[in-house]
Short mmCIF file of C-alpha atoms in Angstrom, two decimals:
data_model
loop_
_atom_site.label_atom_id
_atom_site.label_comp_id
_atom_site.label_asym_id
_atom_site.label_seq_id
_atom_site.Cartn_x
_atom_site.Cartn_y
_atom_site.Cartn_z
CA UNK A 91 0.00 -0.05 -0.11
CA UNK A 92 2.84 2.54 0.68
CA UNK A 93 4.43 1.88 -2.67
CA UNK A 94 1.20 1.92 -4.62
CA UNK A 95 0.09 5.19 -2.79
CA UNK A 96 3.47 6.86 -3.34
CA UNK A 97 3.43 6.06 -7.04
CA UNK A 98 -0.20 7.38 -7.23
CA UNK A 99 0.99 10.81 -5.73
CA UNK A 100 4.06 11.04 -7.99
CA UNK A 101 6.76 10.10 -5.51
CA UNK A 102 9.48 8.26 -7.27
CA UNK A 103 10.00 4.63 -6.29
CA UNK A 104 13.38 3.12 -6.90
CA UNK A 105 12.94 -0.67 -6.60
CA UNK A 106 16.00 -2.97 -5.77
CA UNK A 107 16.41 -6.64 -5.51
CA UNK A 108 17.39 -6.87 -1.71
CA UNK A 109 16.20 -4.88 1.13
CA UNK A 110 19.85 -4.06 2.15
CA UNK A 111 20.32 -2.37 -1.03
CA UNK A 112 17.28 -0.14 -0.45
CA UNK A 113 18.94 1.18 2.73
CA UNK A 114 22.42 1.53 1.21
CA UNK A 115 20.77 3.71 -1.52
CA UNK A 116 18.75 5.74 0.97
CA UNK A 117 22.08 6.23 2.85
CA UNK A 118 23.74 7.42 -0.40
CA UNK A 119 20.74 9.95 -0.99
CA UNK A 120 21.12 11.36 2.47
CA UNK A 121 24.94 11.74 2.15
CA UNK A 122 24.80 13.47 -1.14
CA UNK A 123 21.65 15.54 -0.77
CA UNK A 124 21.91 16.59 2.83
CA UNK A 125 18.33 15.55 3.30
CA UNK A 126 16.75 12.44 4.68
CA UNK A 127 17.00 9.07 2.87
CA UNK A 128 13.99 6.78 3.03
CA UNK A 129 13.58 3.21 2.60
CA UNK A 130 10.50 0.89 2.75
CA UNK A 131 10.61 -2.84 3.27
CA UNK A 132 8.26 -5.70 4.14
CA UNK A 133 8.00 -7.31 7.74
CA UNK A 134 10.08 -9.99 9.28
CA UNK A 135 12.86 -11.09 6.99
CA UNK A 136 12.63 -7.97 4.72
CA UNK A 137 13.35 -5.81 7.83
CA UNK A 138 16.00 -8.10 9.27
CA UNK A 139 17.88 -8.00 5.93
CA UNK A 140 18.62 -4.26 6.44
CA UNK A 141 20.58 -4.62 9.73
CA UNK A 142 23.87 -4.17 8.17
CA UNK A 143 23.07 -1.17 6.15
CA UNK A 144 21.11 0.46 9.03
CA UNK A 145 24.29 -0.03 11.29
CA UNK A 146 26.48 1.49 8.57
CA UNK A 147 24.06 4.53 8.42
CA UNK A 148 24.37 4.80 12.28
CA UNK A 149 28.11 4.81 12.07
CA UNK A 150 28.23 7.23 9.32
CA UNK A 151 25.69 9.45 10.90
CA UNK A 152 23.33 9.37 7.96
CA UNK A 153 19.76 10.51 8.50
CA UNK A 154 17.60 7.50 7.28
CA UNK A 155 13.99 6.90 7.68
CA UNK A 156 13.27 3.04 7.66
CA UNK A 157 9.70 2.17 7.18
CA UNK A 158 8.87 -1.36 7.71
CA UNK A 159 5.72 -3.47 7.77
CA UNK A 160 4.54 -5.62 10.72
CA UNK A 161 1.77 -8.12 11.69
CA UNK A 162 -1.55 -6.66 12.66
CA UNK A 163 -1.43 -5.16 16.00
CA UNK A 164 -4.16 -7.50 17.25
CA UNK A 165 -2.29 -10.56 15.92
CA UNK A 166 0.99 -9.66 17.39
CA UNK A 167 2.47 -12.46 19.58
CA UNK A 168 -0.21 -15.06 18.23
CA UNK A 169 1.94 -16.54 15.58
CA UNK A 170 1.07 -14.37 12.72
CA UNK A 171 3.01 -14.45 9.52
CA UNK A 172 6.46 -12.68 9.95
CA UNK A 173 5.60 -11.68 13.58
CA UNK A 174 8.77 -10.85 15.41
CA UNK A 175 9.61 -8.20 18.06
CA UNK A 176 11.06 -5.76 15.37
CA UNK A 177 11.33 -2.70 17.83
CA UNK A 178 13.69 -4.61 20.12
CA UNK A 179 15.83 -5.72 17.26
CA UNK A 180 16.47 -2.12 15.89
CA UNK A 181 16.60 -0.08 19.20
CA UNK A 182 20.35 -0.51 19.56
CA UNK A 183 21.07 0.74 15.98
CA UNK A 184 18.39 3.44 15.63
CA UNK A 185 17.99 6.72 17.26
CA UNK A 186 14.23 6.37 17.46
CA UNK A 187 11.87 3.26 16.97
CA UNK A 188 8.14 3.57 17.08
CA UNK A 189 5.10 1.69 16.01
CA UNK A 190 1.86 2.95 14.47
CA UNK A 191 -1.09 1.99 16.71
CA UNK A 192 -3.87 4.12 15.14
CA UNK A 193 -4.08 5.42 11.57
CA UNK A 194 -4.45 9.00 12.71
CA UNK A 195 -0.85 8.80 14.27
CA UNK A 196 0.85 8.27 10.99
CA UNK A 197 1.49 12.04 9.94
CA UNK A 198 2.72 12.95 13.61
CA UNK A 199 4.86 9.95 14.13
CA UNK A 200 6.53 10.30 10.83
CA UNK A 201 7.15 14.12 11.18
CA UNK A 202 8.60 13.39 14.72
CA UNK A 203 10.77 10.53 13.36
CA UNK A 204 12.07 12.60 10.40
CA UNK A 205 13.03 15.35 12.95
CA UNK A 206 14.90 13.08 15.20
CA UNK A 207 16.86 11.46 12.29
CA UNK A 208 18.11 14.91 11.21
CA UNK A 209 18.57 16.32 14.81
CA UNK A 210 21.70 16.39 16.96
CA UNK A 211 23.91 13.74 15.55
CA UNK A 212 22.00 12.46 12.60
CA UNK A 213 21.18 8.68 12.34
CA UNK A 214 18.56 6.07 11.24
CA UNK A 215 15.01 5.85 12.64
CA UNK A 216 12.55 3.03 12.32
CA UNK A 217 8.84 3.45 11.93
CA UNK A 218 6.75 0.18 12.04
CA UNK A 219 3.52 -0.04 10.24
CA UNK A 220 1.21 -3.04 11.18
CA UNK A 221 -0.39 -4.20 8.23
CA UNK A 222 -4.01 -3.20 9.63
CA UNK A 223 -2.79 0.51 9.60
CA UNK A 224 -2.21 0.36 5.84
CA UNK A 225 -5.39 -1.28 4.27
CA UNK A 226 -8.93 0.00 3.92
CA UNK A 227 -11.36 -0.46 6.73
CA UNK A 228 -13.49 -3.17 5.14
CA UNK A 229 -10.49 -5.13 4.05
CA UNK A 230 -9.28 -5.11 7.63
CA UNK A 231 -12.68 -5.90 8.94
CA UNK A 232 -12.96 -8.92 6.70
CA UNK A 233 -9.33 -10.15 7.52
CA UNK A 234 -10.01 -9.82 11.27
CA UNK A 235 -13.30 -11.77 11.00
CA UNK A 236 -15.35 -9.06 12.38
CA UNK A 237 -19.01 -9.69 11.27
CA UNK A 238 -21.88 -7.30 10.92
CA UNK A 239 -24.76 -9.85 11.30
CA UNK A 240 -26.18 -10.58 14.54
CA UNK A 241 -24.28 -13.06 16.69
CA UNK A 242 -26.19 -16.13 18.12
CA UNK A 243 -24.08 -16.82 21.03
CA UNK A 244 -22.89 -14.62 24.06
CA UNK A 245 -19.23 -15.69 23.16
CA UNK A 246 -19.76 -14.37 19.57
CA UNK A 247 -21.32 -11.15 20.77
CA UNK A 248 -18.40 -10.51 22.97
CA UNK A 249 -15.92 -11.12 20.12
CA UNK A 250 -17.89 -9.07 17.65
CA UNK A 251 -18.11 -6.15 20.21
CA UNK A 252 -14.30 -6.40 20.84
CA UNK A 253 -13.45 -6.50 17.10
CA UNK A 254 -15.90 -3.69 16.15
CA UNK A 255 -14.40 -1.52 19.06
CA UNK A 256 -10.81 -2.30 18.02
CA UNK A 257 -11.68 -1.28 14.27
CA UNK A 258 -13.44 1.75 15.33
CA UNK A 259 -10.49 2.92 17.56
CA UNK A 260 -7.94 2.00 14.84
CA UNK A 261 -9.57 4.13 12.19
CA UNK A 262 -10.98 6.94 14.46
CA UNK A 263 -9.90 10.47 13.31
CA UNK A 264 -7.92 8.82 10.36
CA UNK A 265 -9.12 11.46 7.93
CA UNK A 266 -9.16 14.38 10.03
CA UNK A 267 -7.11 17.52 8.97
CA UNK A 268 -3.38 17.03 10.00
CA UNK A 269 -0.36 19.15 9.85
CA UNK A 270 2.12 18.01 7.18
CA UNK A 271 4.71 20.57 7.46
CA UNK A 272 8.10 19.18 8.44
CA UNK A 273 9.39 19.72 11.92
CA UNK A 274 12.57 21.80 12.14
CA UNK A 275 15.73 19.68 13.13
CA UNK A 276 17.42 20.57 16.41
CA UNK A 277 20.86 21.43 15.49
CA UNK A 278 23.36 22.34 18.37
CA UNK A 279 25.14 25.45 17.85
CA UNK A 280 28.50 26.61 19.52
CA UNK A 281 28.15 29.37 22.14
CA UNK A 282 30.09 32.64 22.15
CA UNK A 283 32.56 31.64 24.79
CA UNK A 284 33.60 28.44 23.00
CA UNK A 285 34.17 30.41 19.68
CA UNK A 286 36.29 32.92 21.72
CA UNK A 287 38.42 30.48 23.33
CA UNK A 288 39.07 28.40 20.16
CA UNK A 289 39.85 31.66 18.32
CA UNK A 290 42.46 32.55 21.06
CA UNK A 291 44.13 29.17 20.95
CA UNK A 292 44.30 29.37 17.11
CA UNK A 293 45.67 33.02 17.00
CA UNK A 294 48.57 32.03 19.28
CA UNK A 295 49.32 28.73 17.29
CA UNK A 296 52.50 28.59 15.11
CA UNK A 297 51.75 25.18 13.75
CA UNK A 298 47.95 24.41 13.73
CA UNK A 299 46.34 21.38 11.96
CA UNK A 300 42.69 20.86 11.09
CA UNK A 301 41.40 17.18 10.75
CA UNK A 302 38.06 17.33 9.31
CA UNK A 303 35.55 14.40 9.12
CA UNK A 304 32.09 13.63 7.49
CA UNK A 305 30.08 15.64 10.28
CA UNK A 306 31.51 18.92 8.98
CA UNK A 307 29.65 18.30 5.71
CA UNK A 308 26.15 18.31 7.34
CA UNK A 309 23.56 20.97 6.99
CA UNK A 310 22.83 23.71 7.86
CA UNK A 311 26.28 25.06 6.61
CA UNK A 312 26.75 24.62 2.90
CA UNK A 313 30.12 22.90 1.81
CA UNK A 314 31.06 25.82 -0.19
CA UNK A 315 30.77 28.10 2.84
CA UNK A 316 32.82 25.91 4.95
CA UNK A 317 35.47 25.60 2.18
CA UNK A 318 35.65 29.46 1.86
CA UNK A 319 36.01 29.76 5.77
CA UNK A 320 38.86 27.13 5.89
CA UNK A 321 40.78 28.98 3.01
CA UNK A 322 40.46 32.25 4.90
CA UNK A 323 41.93 30.65 7.89
CA UNK A 324 44.62 29.18 5.69
CA UNK A 325 45.38 26.30 8.27
CA UNK A 326 46.78 23.00 6.91
CA UNK A 327 43.80 20.43 6.71
CA UNK A 328 43.38 16.68 6.52
CA UNK A 329 40.24 15.42 5.37
CA UNK A 330 38.40 12.20 5.91
CA UNK A 331 35.09 10.43 5.29
CA UNK A 332 32.51 12.52 3.31
CA UNK A 333 34.72 15.59 3.61
CA UNK A 334 37.48 14.17 1.27
CA UNK A 335 36.51 16.20 -1.75
CA UNK A 336 35.71 19.46 0.42
CA UNK A 337 38.77 21.47 -0.71
CA UNK A 338 39.07 20.36 -4.46
CA UNK A 339 42.17 18.57 -5.79
CA UNK A 340 44.33 21.62 -6.23
CA UNK A 341 43.88 23.16 -2.69
CA UNK A 342 47.04 24.77 -1.13
CA UNK A 343 45.78 24.00 2.13
CA UNK A 344 44.89 20.19 1.81
CA UNK A 345 47.64 17.87 2.85
CA UNK A 346 47.76 14.04 2.42
CA UNK A 347 50.14 11.03 3.54
CA UNK A 348 51.89 13.08 6.19
CA UNK A 349 49.28 13.35 8.91
CA UNK A 350 51.26 11.36 11.51
CA UNK A 351 54.26 13.62 10.96
CA UNK A 352 52.13 16.91 11.03
CA UNK A 353 50.44 15.77 14.24
CA UNK A 354 53.75 15.10 15.91
CA UNK A 355 54.79 18.74 15.43
CA UNK A 356 51.36 20.58 15.73
CA UNK A 357 50.83 23.01 18.58
CA UNK A 358 47.16 23.25 18.08
CA UNK A 359 44.92 20.46 16.58
CA UNK A 360 41.32 21.06 15.75
CA UNK A 361 39.09 17.92 15.43
CA UNK A 362 36.15 18.94 13.36
CA UNK A 363 33.77 16.05 13.50
CA UNK A 364 36.75 13.68 13.66
CA UNK A 365 36.75 10.81 16.17
CA UNK A 366 39.80 9.39 18.02
CA UNK A 367 38.94 5.77 17.05
CA UNK A 368 41.20 3.26 15.26
CA UNK A 369 41.71 5.77 12.39
CA UNK A 370 43.62 8.09 14.75
CA UNK A 371 45.17 5.23 16.66
CA UNK A 372 42.51 5.87 19.38
CA UNK A 373 44.32 9.17 20.19
CA UNK A 374 47.76 7.84 20.19
CA UNK A 375 48.87 9.77 17.17
CA UNK A 376 48.13 13.07 19.10
CA UNK A 377 51.11 14.77 20.67
CA UNK A 378 51.00 15.31 24.42
CA UNK A 379 52.26 18.83 23.71
CA UNK A 380 49.50 19.81 21.41
CA UNK A 381 46.54 21.83 22.47
CA UNK A 382 43.45 19.91 21.19
CA UNK A 383 40.08 21.29 20.23
CA UNK A 384 37.43 18.73 19.67
CA UNK A 385 34.19 19.70 17.99
CA UNK A 386 31.37 17.11 17.58
CA UNK A 387 27.55 16.93 17.56
CA UNK A 388 27.88 13.82 19.81
CA UNK A 389 29.35 14.18 23.23
CA UNK A 390 30.52 10.55 23.39
CA UNK A 391 32.41 10.83 19.87
CA UNK A 392 33.74 14.23 20.93
CA UNK A 393 35.48 12.59 23.90
CA UNK A 394 36.26 9.05 22.64
CA UNK A 395 39.36 7.60 24.23
CA UNK A 396 40.11 10.92 25.94
CA UNK A 397 40.70 9.15 29.19
CA UNK A 398 43.30 6.89 27.84
CA UNK A 399 45.81 8.61 25.18
CA UNK A 400 44.70 12.15 24.78
CA UNK A 401 43.08 15.07 26.72
CA UNK A 402 41.32 18.01 25.17
CA UNK A 403 42.07 21.61 25.85
CA UNK A 404 38.63 22.73 24.64
CA UNK A 405 35.54 20.77 23.64
CA UNK A 406 32.37 22.10 21.83
CA UNK A 407 29.45 19.74 21.57
CA UNK A 408 27.98 21.36 18.46
CA UNK A 409 27.75 21.47 14.75
CA UNK A 410 31.57 21.57 13.52
CA UNK A 411 30.82 23.51 10.37
CA UNK A 412 29.10 26.23 12.22
#
Protein backbone atom coordinates (compact mmCIF):
# COMPACT_ATOMS: atom_id res chain seq x y z
CA UNK A 1 0.00 0.00 0.00
CA UNK A 2 2.85 2.47 0.74
CA UNK A 3 4.47 1.91 -2.66
CA UNK A 4 1.15 2.04 -4.55
CA UNK A 5 0.07 5.27 -2.83
CA UNK A 6 3.50 6.85 -3.37
CA UNK A 7 3.38 6.05 -7.07
CA UNK A 8 -0.14 7.45 -7.28
CA UNK A 9 1.01 10.70 -5.67
CA UNK A 10 4.02 11.03 -7.99
CA UNK A 11 6.66 10.07 -5.42
CA UNK A 12 9.46 8.28 -7.25
CA UNK A 13 9.97 4.64 -6.26
CA UNK A 14 13.41 3.08 -6.79
CA UNK A 15 13.00 -0.69 -6.53
CA UNK A 16 15.92 -2.98 -5.69
CA UNK A 17 16.53 -6.74 -5.54
CA UNK A 18 17.39 -6.90 -1.85
CA UNK A 19 16.28 -4.90 1.18
CA UNK A 20 19.83 -4.14 2.32
CA UNK A 21 20.41 -2.32 -0.99
CA UNK A 22 17.31 -0.17 -0.40
CA UNK A 23 18.90 1.19 2.78
CA UNK A 24 22.38 1.55 1.22
CA UNK A 25 20.71 3.58 -1.56
CA UNK A 26 18.80 5.71 0.98
CA UNK A 27 22.09 6.28 2.82
CA UNK A 28 23.70 7.49 -0.42
CA UNK A 29 20.77 9.87 -1.04
CA UNK A 30 21.12 11.29 2.49
CA UNK A 31 24.89 11.81 2.18
CA UNK A 32 24.75 13.43 -1.26
CA UNK A 33 21.65 15.59 -0.79
CA UNK A 34 21.95 16.65 2.86
CA UNK A 35 18.32 15.58 3.28
CA UNK A 36 16.79 12.42 4.73
CA UNK A 37 16.98 9.11 2.85
CA UNK A 38 13.90 6.86 2.94
CA UNK A 39 13.62 3.08 2.56
CA UNK A 40 10.44 0.99 2.76
CA UNK A 41 10.69 -2.77 3.33
CA UNK A 42 8.39 -5.65 4.18
CA UNK A 43 8.06 -7.17 7.65
CA UNK A 44 10.13 -9.93 9.27
CA UNK A 45 13.01 -11.11 7.05
CA UNK A 46 12.61 -8.06 4.82
CA UNK A 47 13.35 -5.86 7.79
CA UNK A 48 16.09 -8.00 9.32
CA UNK A 49 17.87 -7.98 5.93
CA UNK A 50 18.51 -4.24 6.44
CA UNK A 51 20.50 -4.58 9.70
CA UNK A 52 23.96 -4.22 8.11
CA UNK A 53 23.01 -1.11 6.14
CA UNK A 54 21.22 0.48 9.11
CA UNK A 55 24.27 -0.09 11.33
CA UNK A 56 26.42 1.42 8.56
CA UNK A 57 24.13 4.49 8.48
CA UNK A 58 24.37 4.79 12.26
CA UNK A 59 28.19 4.73 12.13
CA UNK A 60 28.24 7.17 9.18
CA UNK A 61 25.73 9.47 10.95
CA UNK A 62 23.33 9.44 7.98
CA UNK A 63 19.71 10.49 8.53
CA UNK A 64 17.60 7.54 7.32
CA UNK A 65 13.87 6.88 7.69
CA UNK A 66 13.30 3.12 7.61
CA UNK A 67 9.65 2.18 7.08
CA UNK A 68 8.84 -1.46 7.81
CA UNK A 69 5.71 -3.56 7.70
CA UNK A 70 4.55 -5.66 10.67
CA UNK A 71 1.89 -8.16 11.69
CA UNK A 72 -1.49 -6.65 12.59
CA UNK A 73 -1.46 -5.16 16.10
CA UNK A 74 -4.25 -7.48 17.20
CA UNK A 75 -2.30 -10.55 16.02
CA UNK A 76 1.11 -9.73 17.51
CA UNK A 77 2.43 -12.56 19.66
CA UNK A 78 -0.17 -14.98 18.26
CA UNK A 79 1.97 -16.62 15.59
CA UNK A 80 1.02 -14.40 12.66
CA UNK A 81 3.07 -14.38 9.45
CA UNK A 82 6.45 -12.62 9.95
CA UNK A 83 5.56 -11.76 13.55
CA UNK A 84 8.75 -10.90 15.46
CA UNK A 85 9.66 -8.19 18.00
CA UNK A 86 11.08 -5.80 15.43
CA UNK A 87 11.37 -2.77 17.72
CA UNK A 88 13.66 -4.62 20.14
CA UNK A 89 15.89 -5.70 17.23
CA UNK A 90 16.38 -2.14 15.98
CA UNK A 91 16.53 -0.14 19.22
CA UNK A 92 20.30 -0.52 19.55
CA UNK A 93 21.06 0.69 16.00
CA UNK A 94 18.39 3.39 15.53
CA UNK A 95 17.99 6.75 17.22
CA UNK A 96 14.24 6.26 17.47
CA UNK A 97 11.89 3.28 17.02
CA UNK A 98 8.11 3.58 17.05
CA UNK A 99 5.07 1.60 15.93
CA UNK A 100 1.83 2.95 14.46
CA UNK A 101 -1.09 2.01 16.73
CA UNK A 102 -3.83 4.10 15.07
CA UNK A 103 -4.13 5.40 11.51
CA UNK A 104 -4.50 8.99 12.75
CA UNK A 105 -0.99 8.82 14.28
CA UNK A 106 0.79 8.30 10.95
CA UNK A 107 1.51 11.97 10.01
CA UNK A 108 2.67 13.06 13.49
CA UNK A 109 4.82 9.99 14.14
CA UNK A 110 6.48 10.28 10.73
CA UNK A 111 7.15 14.01 11.19
CA UNK A 112 8.65 13.39 14.63
CA UNK A 113 10.79 10.48 13.39
CA UNK A 114 12.14 12.57 10.48
CA UNK A 115 12.97 15.42 12.87
CA UNK A 116 14.84 13.07 15.24
CA UNK A 117 16.79 11.49 12.34
CA UNK A 118 18.12 14.92 11.30
CA UNK A 119 18.61 16.43 14.77
CA UNK A 120 21.76 16.47 16.89
CA UNK A 121 23.97 13.67 15.60
CA UNK A 122 22.00 12.41 12.56
CA UNK A 123 21.18 8.73 12.24
CA UNK A 124 18.57 6.14 11.26
CA UNK A 125 15.05 5.94 12.68
CA UNK A 126 12.54 3.11 12.31
CA UNK A 127 8.76 3.43 11.97
CA UNK A 128 6.81 0.17 12.06
CA UNK A 129 3.51 -0.04 10.17
CA UNK A 130 1.29 -2.95 11.30
CA UNK A 131 -0.53 -4.23 8.24
CA UNK A 132 -3.97 -3.24 9.59
CA UNK A 133 -2.88 0.43 9.65
CA UNK A 134 -2.26 0.36 5.89
CA UNK A 135 -5.31 -1.26 4.29
CA UNK A 136 -8.90 0.05 3.88
CA UNK A 137 -11.44 -0.38 6.70
CA UNK A 138 -13.59 -3.03 5.00
CA UNK A 139 -10.59 -5.15 4.03
CA UNK A 140 -9.20 -5.04 7.59
CA UNK A 141 -12.67 -5.85 8.94
CA UNK A 142 -12.91 -8.92 6.71
CA UNK A 143 -9.38 -10.14 7.53
CA UNK A 144 -9.97 -9.83 11.27
CA UNK A 145 -13.19 -11.82 10.97
CA UNK A 146 -15.45 -9.07 12.33
CA UNK A 147 -19.07 -9.76 11.30
CA UNK A 148 -21.92 -7.29 10.92
CA UNK A 149 -24.73 -9.82 11.30
CA UNK A 150 -26.25 -10.47 14.71
CA UNK A 151 -24.32 -13.01 16.78
CA UNK A 152 -26.17 -16.13 18.01
CA UNK A 153 -24.09 -16.88 21.11
CA UNK A 154 -22.86 -14.68 23.97
CA UNK A 155 -19.26 -15.57 23.14
CA UNK A 156 -19.68 -14.43 19.53
CA UNK A 157 -21.35 -11.20 20.72
CA UNK A 158 -18.36 -10.46 22.93
CA UNK A 159 -15.90 -11.19 20.09
CA UNK A 160 -17.89 -9.03 17.65
CA UNK A 161 -18.06 -6.18 20.16
CA UNK A 162 -14.31 -6.36 20.81
CA UNK A 163 -13.40 -6.46 17.10
CA UNK A 164 -15.82 -3.65 16.21
CA UNK A 165 -14.45 -1.49 19.00
CA UNK A 166 -10.88 -2.25 17.90
CA UNK A 167 -11.65 -1.28 14.29
CA UNK A 168 -13.46 1.90 15.32
CA UNK A 169 -10.49 2.95 17.49
CA UNK A 170 -7.94 2.01 14.79
CA UNK A 171 -9.61 4.22 12.16
CA UNK A 172 -11.03 6.97 14.43
CA UNK A 173 -9.93 10.42 13.23
CA UNK A 174 -7.98 8.85 10.37
CA UNK A 175 -9.16 11.40 7.83
CA UNK A 176 -9.21 14.50 10.02
CA UNK A 177 -7.04 17.44 8.97
CA UNK A 178 -3.37 17.00 9.91
CA UNK A 179 -0.32 19.22 9.82
CA UNK A 180 2.09 17.89 7.20
CA UNK A 181 4.71 20.62 7.49
CA UNK A 182 8.15 19.20 8.37
CA UNK A 183 9.42 19.80 11.90
CA UNK A 184 12.65 21.77 12.08
CA UNK A 185 15.65 19.64 13.12
CA UNK A 186 17.33 20.55 16.42
CA UNK A 187 20.92 21.45 15.55
CA UNK A 188 23.37 22.25 18.38
CA UNK A 189 25.26 25.50 17.76
CA UNK A 190 28.46 26.68 19.50
CA UNK A 191 28.17 29.39 22.14
CA UNK A 192 30.16 32.64 22.05
CA UNK A 193 32.58 31.58 24.82
CA UNK A 194 33.58 28.41 22.95
CA UNK A 195 34.21 30.36 19.74
CA UNK A 196 36.27 32.99 21.61
CA UNK A 197 38.42 30.37 23.37
CA UNK A 198 39.00 28.47 20.12
CA UNK A 199 39.94 31.73 18.34
CA UNK A 200 42.45 32.56 21.11
CA UNK A 201 44.11 29.15 20.87
CA UNK A 202 44.32 29.38 17.07
CA UNK A 203 45.62 32.97 17.04
CA UNK A 204 48.52 31.94 19.31
CA UNK A 205 49.34 28.80 17.30
CA UNK A 206 52.51 28.52 15.19
CA UNK A 207 51.75 25.09 13.70
CA UNK A 208 47.97 24.48 13.74
CA UNK A 209 46.33 21.52 12.00
CA UNK A 210 42.67 20.82 11.16
CA UNK A 211 41.41 17.25 10.85
CA UNK A 212 38.00 17.32 9.21
CA UNK A 213 35.49 14.44 9.19
CA UNK A 214 32.12 13.66 7.61
CA UNK A 215 30.12 15.58 10.20
CA UNK A 216 31.54 18.89 8.97
CA UNK A 217 29.67 18.44 5.67
CA UNK A 218 26.21 18.22 7.29
CA UNK A 219 23.55 20.94 6.93
CA UNK A 220 22.84 23.72 7.78
CA UNK A 221 26.24 25.07 6.59
CA UNK A 222 26.78 24.59 2.87
CA UNK A 223 30.04 22.84 1.94
CA UNK A 224 31.00 25.86 -0.22
CA UNK A 225 30.73 28.16 2.82
CA UNK A 226 32.87 25.81 4.90
CA UNK A 227 35.46 25.60 2.13
CA UNK A 228 35.67 29.41 1.94
CA UNK A 229 35.99 29.71 5.73
CA UNK A 230 38.84 27.18 5.82
CA UNK A 231 40.67 28.92 2.99
CA UNK A 232 40.41 32.26 4.84
CA UNK A 233 41.91 30.67 7.97
CA UNK A 234 44.69 29.20 5.78
CA UNK A 235 45.42 26.32 8.19
CA UNK A 236 46.75 22.95 6.93
CA UNK A 237 43.84 20.49 6.62
CA UNK A 238 43.56 16.70 6.53
CA UNK A 239 40.23 15.44 5.19
CA UNK A 240 38.41 12.18 5.90
CA UNK A 241 35.09 10.45 5.27
CA UNK A 242 32.53 12.51 3.34
CA UNK A 243 34.77 15.59 3.66
CA UNK A 244 37.42 14.13 1.33
CA UNK A 245 36.51 16.27 -1.69
CA UNK A 246 35.73 19.40 0.33
CA UNK A 247 38.70 21.54 -0.76
CA UNK A 248 39.14 20.36 -4.35
CA UNK A 249 42.12 18.53 -5.81
CA UNK A 250 44.35 21.61 -6.23
CA UNK A 251 43.88 23.17 -2.78
CA UNK A 252 46.99 24.74 -1.22
CA UNK A 253 45.83 23.93 2.33
CA UNK A 254 44.94 20.26 1.86
CA UNK A 255 47.65 17.78 2.85
CA UNK A 256 47.90 14.01 2.38
CA UNK A 257 50.12 11.08 3.43
CA UNK A 258 51.90 13.03 6.19
CA UNK A 259 49.26 13.32 8.87
CA UNK A 260 51.23 11.39 11.52
CA UNK A 261 54.27 13.63 11.05
CA UNK A 262 52.15 16.80 11.08
CA UNK A 263 50.41 15.78 14.32
CA UNK A 264 53.76 15.16 16.03
CA UNK A 265 54.78 18.79 15.42
CA UNK A 266 51.38 20.56 15.69
CA UNK A 267 50.90 22.93 18.63
CA UNK A 268 47.09 23.17 18.10
CA UNK A 269 44.96 20.39 16.58
CA UNK A 270 41.31 21.02 15.75
CA UNK A 271 39.16 17.88 15.38
CA UNK A 272 36.13 18.95 13.33
CA UNK A 273 33.71 16.04 13.47
CA UNK A 274 36.69 13.68 13.67
CA UNK A 275 36.71 10.84 16.19
CA UNK A 276 39.74 9.43 18.01
CA UNK A 277 38.97 5.83 17.08
CA UNK A 278 41.18 3.31 15.23
CA UNK A 279 41.73 5.80 12.41
CA UNK A 280 43.67 8.08 14.76
CA UNK A 281 45.21 5.23 16.74
CA UNK A 282 42.60 5.82 19.49
CA UNK A 283 44.31 9.19 20.08
CA UNK A 284 47.87 7.87 20.28
CA UNK A 285 48.94 9.84 17.19
CA UNK A 286 48.13 13.12 18.96
CA UNK A 287 51.09 14.74 20.70
CA UNK A 288 50.93 15.34 24.45
CA UNK A 289 52.33 18.82 23.76
CA UNK A 290 49.47 19.78 21.41
CA UNK A 291 46.45 21.77 22.52
CA UNK A 292 43.45 19.91 21.14
CA UNK A 293 40.07 21.40 20.26
CA UNK A 294 37.41 18.72 19.75
CA UNK A 295 34.16 19.74 18.04
CA UNK A 296 31.41 17.17 17.54
CA UNK A 297 27.63 16.92 17.63
CA UNK A 298 27.94 13.77 19.74
CA UNK A 299 29.36 14.18 23.25
CA UNK A 300 30.47 10.53 23.33
CA UNK A 301 32.30 10.76 19.99
CA UNK A 302 33.79 14.14 20.93
CA UNK A 303 35.54 12.58 23.96
CA UNK A 304 36.17 9.05 22.67
CA UNK A 305 39.30 7.54 24.29
CA UNK A 306 40.16 10.92 25.91
CA UNK A 307 40.67 9.17 29.23
CA UNK A 308 43.41 6.92 27.79
CA UNK A 309 45.72 8.47 25.18
CA UNK A 310 44.77 12.13 24.79
CA UNK A 311 43.12 15.06 26.57
CA UNK A 312 41.23 17.99 24.99
CA UNK A 313 42.07 21.59 25.85
CA UNK A 314 38.64 22.70 24.63
CA UNK A 315 35.48 20.81 23.70
CA UNK A 316 32.44 22.05 21.83
CA UNK A 317 29.41 19.76 21.64
CA UNK A 318 27.94 21.40 18.53
CA UNK A 319 27.83 21.44 14.74
CA UNK A 320 31.48 21.52 13.53
CA UNK A 321 30.86 23.50 10.33
CA UNK A 322 28.99 26.20 12.27
